Amino acid sequence: MKKDYWLFIDSMEREYFVRRKSVAGRFQLSSAEVDVLLFLANNPHLDTAADIVKMKKMQKSHVSLAVNELADKGLLLCEPDAGNRKRIHLKLTETSSNIVRAGQKMQMEFIEFIFAGFSDEERKLIQSFCDRIECNLYSQERGHKNERR
């Protein structure tokens, strides 16, 4: 039996988008703004707009607009790098903490929803498979970069 993985991926994305939209609506934010806040909260070592664009595969214009809106709303601080003033570090403010908590709760509920009925052992296997897929993607991505040189 052949599984259509594209439909599977699409179904997962649609479910996550619905859940993220509920958080966005609750706090009157755009989906991109919620994505930026959650990315920064979940990845504190990746704190620039360039990091968000690269890791989330979001358009630069969407990230830029979201960062500007979040800063205007007092949810984000933009601090120039000491060594490179063009590099801006993004820091969550205390004001964003309720939104971040709600977003992370939504993410955890989403994970519990998609893994409902799976044993701990099955979850570990899935994580192992996902790690291997990520490894394949990373090595493939590096291969494409080397081809361009």
mmCIF file of C-alpha atoms in Angstrom:
data_model
loop_
_atom_site.group_PDB
_atom_site.id
_atom_site.type_symbol
_atom_site.label_atom_id
_atom_site.label_comp_id
_atom_site.label_asym_id
_atom_site.label_seq_id
_atom_site.Cartn_x
_atom_site.Cartn_y
_atom_site.Cartn_z
ATOM 1 C CA MET A 1 0.000 0.000 0.000
ATOM 2 C CA LYS A 2 1.472 3.323 -1.078
ATOM 3 C CA LYS A 3 1.015 6.233 1.332
ATOM 4 C CA ASP A 4 0.707 9.726 -0.109
ATOM 5 C CA TYR A 5 3.152 11.545 2.151
ATOM 6 C CA TRP A 6 2.297 14.919 0.628
ATOM 7 C CA LEU A 7 -1.296 14.584 1.834
ATOM 8 C CA PHE A 8 -0.031 13.475 5.238
ATOM 9 C CA ILE A 9 2.253 16.517 5.522
ATOM 10 C CA ASP A 10 -0.555 18.783 4.318
ATOM 11 C CA SER A 11 -2.953 17.374 6.937
ATOM 12 C CA MET A 12 -0.423 17.954 9.722
ATOM 13 C CA GLU A 13 0.225 21.517 8.569
ATOM 14 C CA ARG A 14 -3.488 22.330 8.290
ATOM 15 C CA GLU A 15 -4.168 21.077 11.824
ATOM 16 C CA TYR A 16 -1.263 23.080 13.232
ATOM 17 C CA PHE A 17 -2.334 26.202 11.310
ATOM 18 C CA VAL A 18 -5.861 25.975 12.774
ATOM 19 C CA ARG A 19 -4.458 25.687 16.283
ATOM 20 C CA ARG A 20 -1.937 28.502 15.761
ATOM 21 C CA LYS A 21 -4.689 30.718 14.342
ATOM 22 C CA SER A 22 -6.668 30.301 17.572
ATOM 23 C CA VAL A 23 -3.690 31.651 19.556
ATOM 24 C CA ALA A 24 -3.209 34.484 17.055
ATOM 25 C CA GLY A 25 -6.885 35.443 17.262
ATOM 26 C CA ARG A 26 -6.928 35.317 21.045
ATOM 27 C CA PHE A 27 -4.076 37.850 21.239
ATOM 28 C CA GLN A 28 -4.915 39.788 18.050
ATOM 29 C CA LEU A 29 -1.665 38.868 16.326
ATOM 30 C CA SER A 30 -0.855 37.613 12.860
ATOM 31 C CA SER A 31 0.214 34.018 12.348
ATOM 32 C CA ALA A 32 3.701 35.265 11.449
ATOM 33 C CA GLU A 33 3.898 37.199 14.723
ATOM 34 C CA VAL A 34 2.984 34.064 16.683
ATOM 35 C CA ASP A 35 5.577 32.082 14.706
ATOM 36 C CA VAL A 36 8.292 34.629 15.491
ATOM 37 C CA LEU A 37 7.473 34.712 19.214
ATOM 38 C CA LEU A 38 7.389 30.927 19.509
ATOM 39 C CA PHE A 39 10.560 30.480 17.470
ATOM 40 C CA LEU A 40 12.460 32.890 19.726
ATOM 41 C CA ALA A 41 11.052 31.293 22.887
ATOM 42 C CA ASN A 42 11.832 27.746 21.724
ATOM 43 C CA ASN A 43 15.267 28.583 20.256
ATOM 44 C CA PRO A 44 16.896 31.251 22.452
ATOM 45 C CA HIS A 45 20.292 30.694 20.802
ATOM 46 C CA LEU A 46 18.809 31.671 17.408
ATOM 47 C CA ASP A 47 17.796 35.272 17.930
ATOM 48 C CA THR A 48 18.014 37.155 14.639
ATOM 49 C CA ALA A 49 15.546 37.687 11.811
ATOM 50 C CA ALA A 50 18.005 35.871 9.524
ATOM 51 C CA ASP A 51 17.851 32.840 11.849
ATOM 52 C CA ILE A 52 14.061 32.837 11.638
ATOM 53 C CA VAL A 53 14.081 33.135 7.845
ATOM 54 C CA LYS A 54 16.603 30.306 7.510
ATOM 55 C CA MET A 55 15.171 27.881 10.049
ATOM 56 C CA LYS A 56 11.428 28.511 9.560
ATOM 57 C CA LYS A 57 11.692 29.023 5.780
ATOM 58 C CA MET A 58 9.604 32.174 6.128
ATOM 59 C CA GLN A 59 9.813 35.020 3.638
ATOM 60 C CA LYS A 60 12.096 37.867 4.701
ATOM 61 C CA SER A 61 9.308 40.390 4.207
ATOM 62 C CA HIS A 62 6.944 38.442 6.501
ATOM 63 C CA VAL A 63 9.579 38.150 9.228
ATOM 64 C CA SER A 64 10.510 41.821 8.914
ATOM 65 C CA LEU A 65 6.890 42.937 9.145
ATOM 66 C CA ALA A 66 6.222 40.617 12.111
ATOM 67 C CA VAL A 67 9.341 41.818 13.962
ATOM 68 C CA ASN A 68 8.388 45.477 13.413
ATOM 69 C CA GLU A 69 4.809 44.876 14.588
ATOM 70 C CA LEU A 70 5.950 42.911 17.657
ATOM 71 C CA ALA A 71 8.437 45.643 18.566
ATOM 72 C CA ASP A 72 5.733 48.314 18.149
ATOM 73 C CA LYS A 73 3.448 46.293 20.444
ATOM 74 C CA GLY A 74 6.175 46.043 23.088
ATOM 75 C CA LEU A 75 6.471 42.263 22.734
ATOM 76 C CA LEU A 76 9.989 42.265 21.305
ATOM 77 C CA LEU A 77 13.195 44.252 21.766
ATOM 78 C CA CYS A 78 15.656 44.757 18.917
ATOM 79 C CA GLU A 79 19.226 45.097 20.184
ATOM 80 C CA PRO A 80 22.208 45.763 17.880
ATOM 81 C CA ASP A 81 25.110 43.322 18.135
ATOM 82 C CA ALA A 82 28.134 44.789 19.917
ATOM 83 C CA GLY A 83 30.526 43.660 17.165
ATOM 84 C CA ASN A 84 28.295 44.229 14.125
ATOM 85 C CA ARG A 85 25.694 46.981 14.347
ATOM 86 C CA LYS A 86 23.897 45.625 11.258
ATOM 87 C CA ARG A 87 23.176 42.383 13.140
ATOM 88 C CA ILE A 88 20.106 42.812 15.360
ATOM 89 C CA HIS A 89 19.325 40.422 18.227
ATOM 90 C CA LEU A 90 15.649 39.897 19.029
ATOM 91 C CA LYS A 91 14.650 39.568 22.672
ATOM 92 C CA LEU A 92 11.229 38.688 24.048
ATOM 93 C CA THR A 93 9.834 41.125 26.589
ATOM 94 C CA GLU A 94 8.016 40.213 29.776
ATOM 95 C CA THR A 95 4.844 41.457 28.071
ATOM 96 C CA SER A 96 5.071 38.565 25.594
ATOM 97 C CA SER A 97 5.172 35.874 28.306
ATOM 98 C CA ASN A 98 1.398 35.166 28.359
ATOM 99 C CA ILE A 99 1.326 34.824 24.579
ATOM 100 C CA VAL A 100 4.390 32.573 24.580
ATOM 101 C CA ARG A 101 2.916 30.358 27.300
ATOM 102 C CA ALA A 102 -0.361 30.047 25.394
ATOM 103 C CA GLY A 103 1.497 29.267 22.169
ATOM 104 C CA GLN A 104 3.727 26.657 23.790
ATOM 105 C CA LYS A 105 0.694 25.096 25.444
ATOM 106 C CA MET A 106 -0.955 24.901 22.022
ATOM 107 C CA GLN A 107 2.186 23.263 20.612
ATOM 108 C CA MET A 108 2.261 20.674 23.390
ATOM 109 C CA GLU A 109 -1.453 19.932 22.913
ATOM 110 C CA PHE A 110 -0.826 19.522 19.181
ATOM 111 C CA ILE A 111 1.989 17.033 19.862
ATOM 112 C CA GLU A 112 -0.228 15.114 22.289
ATOM 113 C CA PHE A 113 -3.038 15.117 19.716
ATOM 114 C CA ILE A 114 -0.936 13.706 16.878
ATOM 115 C CA PHE A 115 0.708 11.097 19.120
ATOM 116 C CA ALA A 116 -2.491 9.994 20.874
ATOM 117 C CA GLY A 117 -2.560 6.229 21.220
ATOM 118 C CA PHE A 118 1.189 5.808 20.674
ATOM 119 C CA SER A 119 3.231 4.108 23.378
ATOM 120 C CA ASP A 120 6.395 5.702 24.751
ATOM 121 C CA GLU A 121 8.419 3.166 22.764
ATOM 122 C CA GLU A 122 6.572 4.051 19.545
ATOM 123 C CA ARG A 123 7.147 7.759 20.201
ATOM 124 C CA LYS A 124 10.867 7.095 20.655
ATOM 125 C CA LEU A 125 10.932 5.172 17.381
ATOM 126 C CA ILE A 126 9.155 7.982 15.560
ATOM 127 C CA GLN A 127 11.640 10.482 17.023
ATOM 128 C CA SER A 128 14.497 8.251 15.869
ATOM 129 C CA PHE A 129 13.042 8.081 12.356
ATOM 130 C CA CYS A 130 12.519 11.847 12.281
ATOM 131 C CA ASP A 131 16.113 12.392 13.404
ATOM 132 C CA ARG A 132 17.316 10.192 10.541
ATOM 133 C CA ILE A 133 15.119 12.051 8.052
ATOM 134 C CA GLU A 134 16.469 15.363 9.357
ATOM 135 C CA CYS A 135 20.006 14.003 8.909
ATOM 136 C CA ASN A 136 19.186 13.055 5.320
ATOM 137 C CA LEU A 137 17.731 16.498 4.672
ATOM 138 C CA TYR A 138 20.714 18.238 6.213
ATOM 139 C CA SER A 139 23.243 16.229 4.202
ATOM 140 C CA GLN A 140 21.186 16.766 1.035
ATOM 141 C CA GLU A 141 20.989 20.509 1.723
ATOM 142 C CA ARG A 142 24.754 20.671 2.168
ATOM 143 C CA GLY A 143 25.196 18.734 -1.062
ATOM 144 C CA HIS A 144 23.125 21.288 -2.977
ATOM 145 C CA LYS A 145 25.194 24.125 -1.535
ATOM 146 C CA ASN A 146 28.409 22.404 -2.617
ATOM 147 C CA GLU A 147 27.009 21.922 -6.137
ATOM 148 C CA ARG A 148 26.429 25.681 -6.459
ATOM 149 C CA ARG A 149 30.076 26.518 -5.745
#
